[in-house]
Tab-separated table of C-alpha atoms and ligand atoms in Angstrom:
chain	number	residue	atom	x	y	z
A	1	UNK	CA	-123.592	33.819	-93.929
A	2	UNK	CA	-125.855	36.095	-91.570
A	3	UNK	CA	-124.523	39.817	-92.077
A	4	UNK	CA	-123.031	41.416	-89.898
A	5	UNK	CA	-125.001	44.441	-87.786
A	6	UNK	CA	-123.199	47.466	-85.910
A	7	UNK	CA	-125.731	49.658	-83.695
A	8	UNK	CA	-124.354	52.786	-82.621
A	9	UNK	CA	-126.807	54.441	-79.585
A	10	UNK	CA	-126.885	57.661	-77.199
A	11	UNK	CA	-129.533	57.103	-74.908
A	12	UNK	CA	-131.616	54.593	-73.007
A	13	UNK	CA	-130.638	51.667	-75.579
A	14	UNK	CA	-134.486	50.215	-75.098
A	15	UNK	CA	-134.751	49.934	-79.239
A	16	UNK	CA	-130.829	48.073	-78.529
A	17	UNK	CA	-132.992	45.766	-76.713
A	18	UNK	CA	-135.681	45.151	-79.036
A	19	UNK	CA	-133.185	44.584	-81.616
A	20	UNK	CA	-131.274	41.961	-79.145
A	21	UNK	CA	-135.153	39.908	-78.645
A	22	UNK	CA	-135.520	40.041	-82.215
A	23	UNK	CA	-134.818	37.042	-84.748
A	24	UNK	CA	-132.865	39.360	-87.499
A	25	UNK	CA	-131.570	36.849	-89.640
A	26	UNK	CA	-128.206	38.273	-88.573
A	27	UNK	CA	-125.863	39.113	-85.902
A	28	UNK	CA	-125.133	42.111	-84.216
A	29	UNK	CA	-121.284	42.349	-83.718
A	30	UNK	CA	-120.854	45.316	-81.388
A	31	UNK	CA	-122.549	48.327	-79.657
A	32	UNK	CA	-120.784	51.905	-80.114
A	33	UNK	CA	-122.235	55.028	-78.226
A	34	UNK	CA	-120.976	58.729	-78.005
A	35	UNK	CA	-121.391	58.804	-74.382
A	36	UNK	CA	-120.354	57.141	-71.640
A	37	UNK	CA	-123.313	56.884	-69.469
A	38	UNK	CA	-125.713	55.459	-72.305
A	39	UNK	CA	-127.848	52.750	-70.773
A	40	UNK	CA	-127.338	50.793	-74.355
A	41	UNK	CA	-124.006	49.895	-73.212
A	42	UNK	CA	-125.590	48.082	-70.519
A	43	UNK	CA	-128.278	46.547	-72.333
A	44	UNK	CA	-125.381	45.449	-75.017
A	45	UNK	CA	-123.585	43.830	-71.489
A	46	UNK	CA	-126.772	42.130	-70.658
A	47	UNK	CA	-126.802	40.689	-74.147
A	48	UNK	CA	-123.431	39.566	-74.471
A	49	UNK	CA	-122.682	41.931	-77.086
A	50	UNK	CA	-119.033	44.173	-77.045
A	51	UNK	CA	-119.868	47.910	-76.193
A	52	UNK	CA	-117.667	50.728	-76.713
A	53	UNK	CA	-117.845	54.734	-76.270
A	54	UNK	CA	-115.866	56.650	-78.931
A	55	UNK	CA	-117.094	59.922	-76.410
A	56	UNK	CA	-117.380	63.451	-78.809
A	57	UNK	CA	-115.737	65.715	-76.228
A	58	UNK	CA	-112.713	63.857	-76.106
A	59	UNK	CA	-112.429	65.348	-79.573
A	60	UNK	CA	-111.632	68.551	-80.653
A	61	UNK	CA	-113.898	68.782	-83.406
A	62	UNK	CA	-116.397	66.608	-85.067
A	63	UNK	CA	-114.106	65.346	-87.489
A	64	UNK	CA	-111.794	63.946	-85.637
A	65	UNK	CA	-114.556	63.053	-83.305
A	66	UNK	CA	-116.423	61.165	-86.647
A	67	UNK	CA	-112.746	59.675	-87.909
A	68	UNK	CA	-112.359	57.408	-84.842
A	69	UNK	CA	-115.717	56.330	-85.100
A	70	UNK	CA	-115.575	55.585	-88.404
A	71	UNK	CA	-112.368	53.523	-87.467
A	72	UNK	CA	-113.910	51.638	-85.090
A	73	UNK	CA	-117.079	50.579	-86.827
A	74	UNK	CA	-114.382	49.360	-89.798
A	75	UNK	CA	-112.712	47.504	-87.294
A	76	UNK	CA	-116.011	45.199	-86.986
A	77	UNK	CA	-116.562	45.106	-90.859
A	78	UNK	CA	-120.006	45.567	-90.299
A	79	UNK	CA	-122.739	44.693	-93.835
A	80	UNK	CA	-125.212	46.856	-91.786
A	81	UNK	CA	-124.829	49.914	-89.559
A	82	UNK	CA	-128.365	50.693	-87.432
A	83	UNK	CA	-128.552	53.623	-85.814
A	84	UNK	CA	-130.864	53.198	-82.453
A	85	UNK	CA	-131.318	56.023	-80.855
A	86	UNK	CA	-128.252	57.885	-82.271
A	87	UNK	CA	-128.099	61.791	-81.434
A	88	UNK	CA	-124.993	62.944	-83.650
A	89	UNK	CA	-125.350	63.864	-87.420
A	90	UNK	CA	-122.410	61.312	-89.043
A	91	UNK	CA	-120.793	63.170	-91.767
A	92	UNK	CA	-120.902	61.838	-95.657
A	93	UNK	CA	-118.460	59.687	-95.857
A	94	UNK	CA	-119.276	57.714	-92.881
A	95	UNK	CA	-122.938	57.034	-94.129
A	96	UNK	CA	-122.204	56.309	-97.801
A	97	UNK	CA	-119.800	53.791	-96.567
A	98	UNK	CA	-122.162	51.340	-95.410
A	99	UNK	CA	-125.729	51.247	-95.447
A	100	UNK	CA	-127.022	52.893	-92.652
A	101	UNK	CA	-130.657	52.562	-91.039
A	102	UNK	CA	-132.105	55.181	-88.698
A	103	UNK	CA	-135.510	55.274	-86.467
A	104	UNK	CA	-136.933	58.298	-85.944
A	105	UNK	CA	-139.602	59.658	-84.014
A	106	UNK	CA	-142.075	60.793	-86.002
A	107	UNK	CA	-143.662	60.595	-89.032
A	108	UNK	CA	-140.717	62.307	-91.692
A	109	UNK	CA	-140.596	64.226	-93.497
A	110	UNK	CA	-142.157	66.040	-90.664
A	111	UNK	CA	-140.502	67.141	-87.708
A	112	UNK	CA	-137.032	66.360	-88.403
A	113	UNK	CA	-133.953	66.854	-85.997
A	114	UNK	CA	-133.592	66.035	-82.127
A	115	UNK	CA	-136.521	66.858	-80.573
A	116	UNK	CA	-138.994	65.603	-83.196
A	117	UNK	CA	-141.735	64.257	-80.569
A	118	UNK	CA	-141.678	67.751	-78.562
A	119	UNK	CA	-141.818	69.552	-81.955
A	120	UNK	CA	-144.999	67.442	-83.062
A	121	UNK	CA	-146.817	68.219	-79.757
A	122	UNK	CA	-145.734	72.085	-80.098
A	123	UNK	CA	-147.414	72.033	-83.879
A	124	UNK	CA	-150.616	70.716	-82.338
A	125	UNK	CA	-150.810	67.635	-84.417
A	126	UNK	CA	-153.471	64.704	-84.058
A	127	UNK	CA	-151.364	62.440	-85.370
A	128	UNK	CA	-147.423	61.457	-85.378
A	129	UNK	CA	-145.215	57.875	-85.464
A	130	UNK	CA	-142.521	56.624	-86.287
A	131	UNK	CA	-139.936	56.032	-89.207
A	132	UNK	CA	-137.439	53.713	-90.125
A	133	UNK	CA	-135.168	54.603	-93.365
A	134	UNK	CA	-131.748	54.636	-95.161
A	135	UNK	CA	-129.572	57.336	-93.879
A	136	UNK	CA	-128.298	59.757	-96.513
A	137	UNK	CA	-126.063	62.695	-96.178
A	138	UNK	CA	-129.093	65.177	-95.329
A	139	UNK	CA	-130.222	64.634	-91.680
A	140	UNK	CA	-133.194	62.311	-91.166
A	141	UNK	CA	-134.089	62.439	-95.085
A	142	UNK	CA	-133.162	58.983	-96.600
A	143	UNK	CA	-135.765	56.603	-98.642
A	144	UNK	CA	-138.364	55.590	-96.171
A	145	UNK	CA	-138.330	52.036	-95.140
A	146	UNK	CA	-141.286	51.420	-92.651
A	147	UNK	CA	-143.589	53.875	-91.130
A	148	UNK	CA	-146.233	53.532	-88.825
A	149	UNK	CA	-149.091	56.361	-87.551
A	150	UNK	CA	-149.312	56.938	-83.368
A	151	UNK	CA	-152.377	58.953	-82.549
A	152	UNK	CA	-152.108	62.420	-80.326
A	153	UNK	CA	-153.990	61.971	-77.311
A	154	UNK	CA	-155.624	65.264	-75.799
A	155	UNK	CA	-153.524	64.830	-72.235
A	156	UNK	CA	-150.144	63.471	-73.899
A	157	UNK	CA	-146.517	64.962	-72.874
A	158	UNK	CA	-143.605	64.582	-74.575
A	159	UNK	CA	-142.791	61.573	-72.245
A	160	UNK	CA	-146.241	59.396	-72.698
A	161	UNK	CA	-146.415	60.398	-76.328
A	162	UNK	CA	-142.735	59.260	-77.079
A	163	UNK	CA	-143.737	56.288	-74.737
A	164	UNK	CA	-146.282	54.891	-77.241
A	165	UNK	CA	-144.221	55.813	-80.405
A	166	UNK	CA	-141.261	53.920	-79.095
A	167	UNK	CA	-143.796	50.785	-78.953
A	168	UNK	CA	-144.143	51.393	-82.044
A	169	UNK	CA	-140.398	51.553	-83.298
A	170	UNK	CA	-139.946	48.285	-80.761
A	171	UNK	CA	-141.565	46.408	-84.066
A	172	UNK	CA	-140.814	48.834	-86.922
A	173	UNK	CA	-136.635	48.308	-86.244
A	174	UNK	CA	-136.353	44.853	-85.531
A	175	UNK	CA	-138.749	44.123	-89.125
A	176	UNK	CA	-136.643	46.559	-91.053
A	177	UNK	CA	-133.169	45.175	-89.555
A	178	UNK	CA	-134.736	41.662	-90.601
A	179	UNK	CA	-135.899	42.958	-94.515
A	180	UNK	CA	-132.470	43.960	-95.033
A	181	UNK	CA	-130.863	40.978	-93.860
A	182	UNK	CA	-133.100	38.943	-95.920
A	183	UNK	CA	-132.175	41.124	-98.941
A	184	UNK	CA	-135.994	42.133	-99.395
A	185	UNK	CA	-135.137	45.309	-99.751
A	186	UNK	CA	-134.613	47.221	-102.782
A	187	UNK	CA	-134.307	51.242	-103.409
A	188	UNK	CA	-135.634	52.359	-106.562
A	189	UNK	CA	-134.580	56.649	-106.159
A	190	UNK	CA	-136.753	57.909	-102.878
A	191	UNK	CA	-138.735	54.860	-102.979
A	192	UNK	CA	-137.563	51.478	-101.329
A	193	UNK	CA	-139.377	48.399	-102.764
A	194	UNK	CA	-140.298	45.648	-99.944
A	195	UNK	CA	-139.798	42.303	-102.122
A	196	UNK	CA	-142.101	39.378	-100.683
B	201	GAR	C1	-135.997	56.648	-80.121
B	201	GAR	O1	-137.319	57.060	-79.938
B	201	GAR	C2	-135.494	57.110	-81.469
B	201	GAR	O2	-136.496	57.173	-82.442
B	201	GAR	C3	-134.967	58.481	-81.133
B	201	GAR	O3	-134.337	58.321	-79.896
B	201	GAR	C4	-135.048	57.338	-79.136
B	201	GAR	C5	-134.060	56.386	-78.525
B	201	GAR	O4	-134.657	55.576	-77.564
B	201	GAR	N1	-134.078	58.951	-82.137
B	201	GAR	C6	-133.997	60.218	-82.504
B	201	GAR	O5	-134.646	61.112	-81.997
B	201	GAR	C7	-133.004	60.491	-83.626
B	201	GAR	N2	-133.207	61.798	-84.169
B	201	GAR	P1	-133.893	54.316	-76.961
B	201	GAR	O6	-132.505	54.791	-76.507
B	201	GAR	O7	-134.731	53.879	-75.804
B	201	GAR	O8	-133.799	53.268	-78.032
């Protein structure tokens, strides 16, 4: 039986989309975003996949706000939860109830947080990326799964920089989605094993 993948988005959706082109070795079962106007709703339409908004400010407080999402992800018994793109912090018991992927843009454990590409540029670094890993209950800190380097050009913004690094996370998802389904993936402490 192919598992069963939940991705929960905020923005654009175009890693939704990579995941959608992708042969995962499972199936994902529905598309939940905190907003409204997220374009991954639209790329879940496109792909035939059910999309729903669970939107935070019709909450009034996180908790309740992270209750009702955590009700509807159960609804969809998910095996997998992927967050693509994803720009609220999920509280513990929401990400120790399922294993939870996250992409990130850049190269953790550097430049955590929301604006991690803008935050690499402002450090002057020649070098950021791209990381896929387990979610914990610290923010953008789980066992690394897949990581890949994007050079600093001299002329970059935040736009062409995050441009090329979400080329980068196009592949990185989709292969770490696919690991897990396959059950090549095995976490030994901080360290997660890739087994051929
Ligand atoms: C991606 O670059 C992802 O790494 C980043 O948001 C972008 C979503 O793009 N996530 C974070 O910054 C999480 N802290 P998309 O909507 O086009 O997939």
């Amino acid at each position: 039986m192919g598992k069963r993948i939940i991705v929960l988005a905020s923005g654009a959706g175009s890693n939704l989309a990579a995941l959608t082109a992708a042969d995962l070795g499972g199936r994902i079962v529905a598309v939940v975003t905190d907003r409204a106007d997220a374009g991954a709703l639209m790329r879940a339409e496109q792909a035939g996949i059910s999309g729903d908004t669970i939107p935070y400010p019709a909450f009034p407080d996180r908790a309740a706000w992270a209750r009702a999402l955590e009700g509807n992800v159960a609804e969809h018994e998910p095996d997998l939860v992927v967050l693509a793109g994803f720009m609220r912090i999920l509280p513990p018991e929401f990400v120790t109830r399922w294993p939870t992927l996250n992409v990130h843009p850049s190269l953790l454990p550097a430049f955590p947080g929301a604006r991690a590409v803008e935050a690499a540029l402002a450090w002057g670094v020649k070098v950021t990326g791209s990381t896929v890993h387990l979610v914990d209950e610290e923010v953008d800190h789980g066992p690394i799964v897949l990581q890949e380097a994007v050079a600093v050009r001299p002329d970059d913004d935040a736009g062409s920089l995050h441009e090329r690094i979400k080329t980068v996370e196009h592949r990185l998802l989709p292969r770490a989605v696919s690991l897990f389904c396959a059950d090549r993936l095995r976490v030994e402490g901080r360290y997660v094993r890739i087994l051929q």
